[in-house]
Amino acid sequence: GYHYLLLGRHWEAFASMEVSYHKWGAYLAGSYGAMDVMREGLYQNARYPERSLGKGALISLPLRQVKAGFNYRLDGRNHLQAAAGLLQHPPGIRNLYINPRDHSGVVPGAGPERILATEVSYRWRGPNLSTRITGYYNRVQDRSEVNFFFSETGFGSAFVQEVATGLDVLHKGMEVGVEIALGPSVTTTAVMALGDHRYASDPELVLF
């Protein structure tokens, strides 16, 4: 009951600068690009005769990223690191189209996700023992999600698509890792992670 192609094109230019001295170092990086996606229907669906066959609208998404980082060596064993980034990430194809099997309808307001990512870590390195403690805070904004389910209501039964837009997701937590050298060729590692991952906004829901 369906036959279609998804055509995609992605390009990106990247540049970075790094500075390093005796006890500290830093870097700054940025990128610019775009992703273009288009659906081409090869089968005419009787329910969507005008939107299922032929080429649909071209979706063009800008992609920009800025990242920066800093590290400082207190001495030969103690190191501090920090990094942050402002990113635009393209949504998956599944979350760009309402139902690409049937028609070329695009999710209303579909666009790139905006991401704020930060990380701070402390590392101690000894002759036989090394440890690292990392804290992170990441927030994703303007995410879209498409869910499919079968619904039975007073108006009848239907297979519907639930489209959520303007969705924010928050990730924060810490990680601890320990590495112990038991011999010249044997090393054991232990890791503990504690995180809080949750939806951080009330999205707008539309049913199709």
GROMACS .gro file of N, CA, C and O in nm, residues 104-180:
model
  308
  104SER      N    1   0.320   1.311   0.208
  104SER     CA    2   0.440   1.394   0.229
  104SER      C    3   0.416   1.504   0.331
  104SER      O    4   0.491   1.603   0.333
  105GLY      N    5   0.315   1.491   0.414
  105GLY     CA    6   0.287   1.592   0.516
  105GLY      C    7   0.401   1.605   0.615
  105GLY      O    8   0.453   1.505   0.666
  106VAL      N    9   0.441   1.729   0.645
  106VAL     CA   10   0.553   1.758   0.733
  106VAL      C   11   0.501   1.796   0.872
  106VAL      O   12   0.396   1.860   0.884
  107VAL      N   13   0.574   1.758   0.975
  107VAL     CA   14   0.538   1.795   1.112
  107VAL      C   15   0.533   1.948   1.123
  107VAL      O   16   0.627   2.016   1.082
  108PRO      N   17   0.423   2.004   1.173
  108PRO     CA   18   0.413   2.151   1.183
  108PRO      C   19   0.526   2.210   1.266
  108PRO      O   20   0.554   2.164   1.377
  109GLY      N   21   0.593   2.311   1.211
  109GLY     CA   22   0.701   2.377   1.283
  109GLY      C   23   0.826   2.294   1.297
  109GLY      O   24   0.909   2.322   1.386
  110ALA      N   25   0.844   2.193   1.213
  110ALA     CA   26   0.962   2.106   1.224
  110ALA      C   27   1.089   2.187   1.202
  110ALA      O   28   1.097   2.270   1.111
  111GLY      N   29   1.189   2.165   1.285
  111GLY     CA   30   1.315   2.238   1.273
  111GLY      C   31   1.423   2.168   1.352
  111GLY      O   32   1.400   2.064   1.414
  112PRO      N   33   1.543   2.223   1.353
  112PRO     CA   34   1.653   2.160   1.427
  112PRO      C   35   1.635   2.174   1.578
  112PRO      O   36   1.576   2.270   1.627
  113GLU      N   37   1.684   2.075   1.649
  113GLU     CA   38   1.685   2.081   1.795
  113GLU      C   39   1.798   2.173   1.841
  113GLU      O   40   1.905   2.175   1.782
  114ARG      N   41   1.773   2.248   1.947
  114ARG     CA   42   1.875   2.334   2.007
  114ARG      C   43   1.925   2.267   2.135
  114ARG      O   44   1.845   2.230   2.220
  115ILE      N   45   2.056   2.253   2.147
  115ILE     CA   46   2.115   2.179   2.258
  115ILE      C   47   2.217   2.266   2.330
  115ILE      O   48   2.304   2.326   2.267
  116LEU      N   49   2.203   2.274   2.462
  116LEU     CA   50   2.304   2.333   2.549
  116LEU      C   51   2.370   2.220   2.625
  116LEU      O   52   2.303   2.148   2.700
  117ALA      N   53   2.500   2.200   2.606
  117ALA     CA   54   2.571   2.090   2.670
  117ALA      C   55   2.688   2.145   2.750
  117ALA      O   56   2.768   2.224   2.699
  118THR      N   57   2.699   2.106   2.877
  118THR     CA   58   2.809   2.147   2.964
  118THR      C   59   2.862   2.026   3.040
  118THR      O   60   2.787   1.933   3.071
  119GLU      N   61   2.991   2.032   3.070
  119GLU     CA   62   3.055   1.921   3.142
  119GLU      C   63   3.176   1.972   3.218
  119GLU      O   64   3.254   2.052   3.165
  120VAL      N   65   3.192   1.930   3.341
  120VAL     CA   66   3.307   1.963   3.425
  120VAL      C   67   3.359   1.834   3.486
  120VAL      O   68   3.280   1.752   3.536
  121SER      N   69   3.491   1.814   3.483
  121SER     CA   70   3.546   1.690   3.537
  121SER      C   71   3.678   1.717   3.609
  121SER      O   72   3.751   1.812   3.578
  122TYR      N   73   3.704   1.629   3.703
  122TYR     CA   74   3.831   1.629   3.778
  122TYR      C   75   3.894   1.491   3.765
  122TYR      O   76   3.824   1.388   3.780
  123ARG      N   77   4.023   1.487   3.734
  123ARG     CA   78   4.092   1.360   3.715
  123ARG      C   79   4.217   1.355   3.801
  123ARG      O   80   4.294   1.452   3.804
  124TRP      N   81   4.236   1.244   3.870
  124TRP     CA   82   4.356   1.220   3.948
  124TRP      C   83   4.422   1.094   3.896
  124TRP      O   84   4.357   0.990   3.879
  125ARG      N   85   4.550   1.101   3.865
  125ARG     CA   86   4.621   0.989   3.806
  125ARG      C   87   4.743   0.956   3.891
  125ARG      O   88   4.834   1.038   3.906
  126GLY      N   89   4.743   0.837   3.949
  126GLY     CA   90   4.855   0.789   4.028
  126GLY      C   91   4.929   0.678   3.957
  126GLY      O   92   4.895   0.640   3.845
  127PRO      N   93   5.031   0.621   4.021
  127PRO     CA   94   5.108   0.515   3.956
  127PRO      C   95   5.027   0.389   3.929
  127PRO      O   96   5.046   0.324   3.827
  128ASN      N   97   4.937   0.353   4.021
  128ASN     CA   98   4.858   0.231   4.003
  128ASN      C   99   4.707   0.257   4.011
  128ASN      O  100   4.629   0.164   3.991
  129LEU      N  101   4.669   0.379   4.041
  129LEU     CA  102   4.527   0.411   4.059
  129LEU      C  103   4.497   0.543   3.990
  129LEU      O  104   4.569   0.641   4.007
  130SER      N  105   4.388   0.543   3.912
  130SER     CA  106   4.341   0.665   3.846
  130SER      C  107   4.191   0.678   3.869
  130SER      O  108   4.119   0.578   3.872
  131THR      N  109   4.145   0.801   3.887
  131THR     CA  110   4.003   0.823   3.909
  131THR      C  111   3.959   0.948   3.835
  131THR      O  112   4.039   1.039   3.810
  132ARG      N  113   3.831   0.951   3.800
  132ARG     CA  114   3.774   1.064   3.727
  132ARG      C  115   3.632   1.087   3.777
  132ARG      O  116   3.553   0.993   3.787
  133ILE      N  117   3.599   1.214   3.806
  133ILE     CA  118   3.465   1.254   3.849
  133ILE      C  119   3.414   1.358   3.750
  133ILE      O  120   3.482   1.457   3.725
  134THR      N  121   3.296   1.335   3.695
  134THR     CA  122   3.241   1.423   3.592
  134THR      C  123   3.098   1.461   3.627
  134THR      O  124   3.018   1.375   3.667
  135GLY      N  125   3.066   1.589   3.614
  135GLY     CA  126   2.929   1.637   3.626
  135GLY      C  127   2.884   1.698   3.494
  135GLY      O  128   2.964   1.763   3.425
  136TYR      N  129   2.759   1.676   3.456
  136TYR     CA  130   2.711   1.725   3.327
  136TYR      C  131   2.569   1.782   3.339
  136TYR      O  132   2.492   1.744   3.429
  137TYR      N  133   2.540   1.874   3.249
  137TYR     CA  134   2.406   1.935   3.240
  137TYR      C  135   2.378   1.959   3.091
  137TYR      O  136   2.448   2.039   3.027
  138ASN      N  137   2.281   1.890   3.037
  138ASN     CA  138   2.245   1.903   2.896
  138ASN      C  139   2.095   1.931   2.884
  138ASN      O  140   2.014   1.862   2.946
  139ARG      N  141   2.062   2.030   2.803
  139ARG     CA  142   1.922   2.062   2.779
  139ARG      C  143   1.895   2.066   2.629
  139ARG      O  144   1.965   2.135   2.555
  140VAL      N  145   1.796   1.989   2.587
  140VAL     CA  146   1.755   1.983   2.447
  140VAL      C  147   1.622   2.055   2.434
  140VAL      O  148   1.527   2.025   2.508
  141GLN      N  149   1.613   2.150   2.341
  141GLN     CA  150   1.492   2.229   2.322
  141GLN      C  151   1.440   2.212   2.179
  141GLN      O  152   1.516   2.182   2.086
  142ASP      N  153   1.310   2.233   2.164
  142ASP     CA  154   1.242   2.228   2.034
  142ASP      C  155   1.250   2.090   1.969
  142ASP      O  156   1.261   2.078   1.847
  143ARG      N  157   1.244   1.987   2.048
  143ARG     CA  158   1.240   1.851   1.993
  143ARG      C  159   1.098   1.818   1.947
  143ARG      O  160   1.000   1.863   2.007
  144SER      N  161   1.087   1.741   1.842
  144SER     CA  162   0.957   1.693   1.796
  144SER      C  163   0.957   1.541   1.799
  144SER      O  164   1.059   1.478   1.773
  145GLU      N  165   0.841   1.484   1.832
  145GLU     CA  166   0.826   1.339   1.837
  145GLU      C  167   0.695   1.299   1.773
  145GLU      O  168   0.593   1.367   1.790
  146VAL      N  169   0.697   1.190   1.698
  146VAL     CA  170   0.578   1.137   1.633
  146VAL      C  171   0.554   0.997   1.685
  146VAL      O  172   0.643   0.911   1.677
  147ASN      N  173   0.436   0.973   1.741
  147ASN     CA  174   0.397   0.842   1.793
  147ASN      C  175   0.276   0.790   1.717
  147ASN      O  176   0.185   0.867   1.682
  148PHE      N  177   0.273   0.660   1.692
  148PHE     CA  178   0.164   0.596   1.619
  148PHE      C  179   0.088   0.504   1.713
  148PHE      O  180   0.149   0.430   1.790
  149PHE      N  181  -0.045   0.508   1.705
  149PHE     CA  182  -0.124   0.413   1.783
  149PHE      C  183  -0.264   0.401   1.723
  149PHE      O  184  -0.308   0.486   1.645
  150PHE      N  185  -0.333   0.294   1.762
  150PHE     CA  186  -0.469   0.268   1.715
  150PHE      C  187  -0.566   0.317   1.821
  150PHE      O  188  -0.549   0.290   1.940
  151SER      N  189  -0.667   0.393   1.779
  151SER     CA  190  -0.760   0.456   1.874
  151SER      C  191  -0.903   0.418   1.840
  151SER      O  192  -0.942   0.415   1.722
  152GLU      N  193  -0.981   0.390   1.945
  152GLU     CA  194  -1.124   0.365   1.929
  152GLU      C  195  -1.199   0.470   2.010
  152GLU      O  196  -1.184   0.480   2.131
  153THR      N  197  -1.278   0.551   1.941
  153THR     CA  198  -1.353   0.659   2.005
  153THR      C  199  -1.499   0.651   1.966
  153THR      O  200  -1.540   0.562   1.890
  154GLY      N  201  -1.577   0.746   2.018
  154GLY     CA  202  -1.718   0.751   1.982
  154GLY      C  203  -1.742   0.785   1.836
  154GLY      O  204  -1.852   0.764   1.783
  155PHE      N  205  -1.638   0.838   1.769
  155PHE     CA  206  -1.650   0.871   1.627
  155PHE      C  207  -1.603   0.759   1.536
  155PHE      O  208  -1.604   0.772   1.415
  156GLY      N  209  -1.553   0.648   1.596
  156GLY     CA  210  -1.506   0.537   1.515
  156GLY      C  211  -1.365   0.498   1.552
  156GLY      O  212  -1.305   0.553   1.645
  157SER      N  213  -1.312   0.403   1.478
  157SER     CA  214  -1.177   0.353   1.501
  157SER      C  215  -1.084   0.406   1.393
  157SER      O  216  -1.123   0.420   1.277
  158ALA      N  217  -0.959   0.433   1.434
  158ALA     CA  218  -0.863   0.488   1.338
  158ALA      C  219  -0.721   0.465   1.387
  158ALA      O  220  -0.696   0.452   1.506
  159PHE      N  221  -0.629   0.461   1.290
  159PHE     CA  222  -0.486   0.458   1.319
  159PHE      C  223  -0.438   0.601   1.312
  159PHE      O  224  -0.445   0.665   1.206
  160VAL      N  225  -0.393   0.657   1.425
  160VAL     CA  226  -0.365   0.800   1.433
  160VAL      C  227  -0.216   0.823   1.460
  160VAL      O  228  -0.144   0.733   1.505
  161GLN      N  229  -0.175   0.945   1.427
  161GLN     CA  230  -0.040   0.990   1.458
  161GLN      C  231  -0.049   1.104   1.559
  161GLN      O  232  -0.121   1.201   1.534
  162GLU      N  233   0.022   1.090   1.669
  162GLU     CA  234   0.029   1.194   1.772
  162GLU      C  235   0.161   1.269   1.753
  162GLU      O  236   0.268   1.211   1.768
  163VAL      N  237   0.152   1.398   1.720
  163VAL     CA  238   0.270   1.479   1.693
  163VAL      C  239   0.290   1.575   1.810
  163VAL      O  240   0.201   1.656   1.841
  164ALA      N  241   0.405   1.567   1.874
  164ALA     CA  242   0.441   1.656   1.985
  164ALA      C  243   0.553   1.748   1.938
  164ALA      O  244   0.656   1.703   1.888
  165THR      N  245   0.534   1.879   1.952
  165THR     CA  246   0.635   1.977   1.914
  165THR      C  247   0.662   2.071   2.031
  165THR      O  248   0.582   2.082   2.123
  166GLY      N  249   0.776   2.142   2.026
  166GLY     CA  250   0.814   2.230   2.135
  166GLY      C  251   0.849   2.155   2.261
  166GLY      O  252   0.824   2.202   2.373
  167LEU      N  253   0.911   2.038   2.246
  167LEU     CA  254   0.941   1.951   2.359
  167LEU      C  255   1.084   1.976   2.408
  167LEU      O  256   1.178   1.980   2.328
  168ASP      N  257   1.100   1.994   2.538
  168ASP     CA  258   1.232   2.011   2.600
  168ASP      C  259   1.266   1.886   2.681
  168ASP      O  260   1.179   1.829   2.747
  169VAL      N  261   1.393   1.846   2.675
  169VAL     CA  262   1.440   1.731   2.751
  169VAL      C  263   1.563   1.774   2.830
  169VAL      O  264   1.651   1.842   2.777
  170LEU      N  265   1.569   1.735   2.957
  170LEU     CA  266   1.679   1.775   3.046
  170LEU      C  267   1.754   1.652   3.094
  170LEU      O  268   1.693   1.555   3.141
  171HIS      N  269   1.886   1.655   3.080
  171HIS     CA  270   1.974   1.550   3.131
  171HIS      C  271   2.077   1.614   3.225
  171HIS      O  272   2.146   1.707   3.184
  172LYS      N  273   2.086   1.564   3.345
  172LYS     CA  274   2.188   1.613   3.438
  172LYS      C  275   2.229   1.500   3.531
  172LYS      O  276   2.148   1.410   3.561
  173GLY      N  277   2.354   1.505   3.575
  173GLY     CA  278   2.399   1.399   3.664
  173GLY      C  279   2.550   1.401   3.679
  173GLY      O  280   2.618   1.497   3.644
  174MET      N  281   2.602   1.291   3.734
  174MET     CA  282   2.746   1.279   3.756
  174MET      C  283   2.789   1.135   3.731
  174MET      O  284   2.709   1.041   3.741
  175GLU      N  285   2.917   1.119   3.699
  175GLU     CA  286   2.975   0.988   3.675
  175GLU      C  287   3.109   0.980   3.748
  175GLU      O  288   3.183   1.078   3.753
  176VAL      N  289   3.138   0.865   3.804
  176VAL     CA  290   3.264   0.841   3.874
  176VAL      C  291   3.327   0.714   3.818
  176VAL      O  292   3.260   0.610   3.807
  177GLY      N  293   3.454   0.721   3.782
  177GLY     CA  294   3.524   0.605   3.731
  177GLY      C  295   3.656   0.585   3.803
  177GLY      O  296   3.726   0.682   3.834
  178VAL      N  297   3.690   0.460   3.830
  178VAL     CA  298   3.815   0.425   3.898
  178VAL      C  299   3.884   0.315   3.818
  178VAL      O  300   3.819   0.218   3.777
  179GLU      N  301   4.013   0.331   3.798
  179GLU     CA  302   4.092   0.232   3.725
  179GLU      C  303   4.211   0.192   3.811
  179GLU      O  304   4.287   0.277   3.856
  180ILE      N  305   4.227   0.061   3.833
  180ILE     CA  306   4.333   0.009   3.918
  180ILE      C  307   4.419  -0.087   3.836
  180ILE      O  308   4.367  -0.180   3.774
   0.00000   0.00000   0.00000
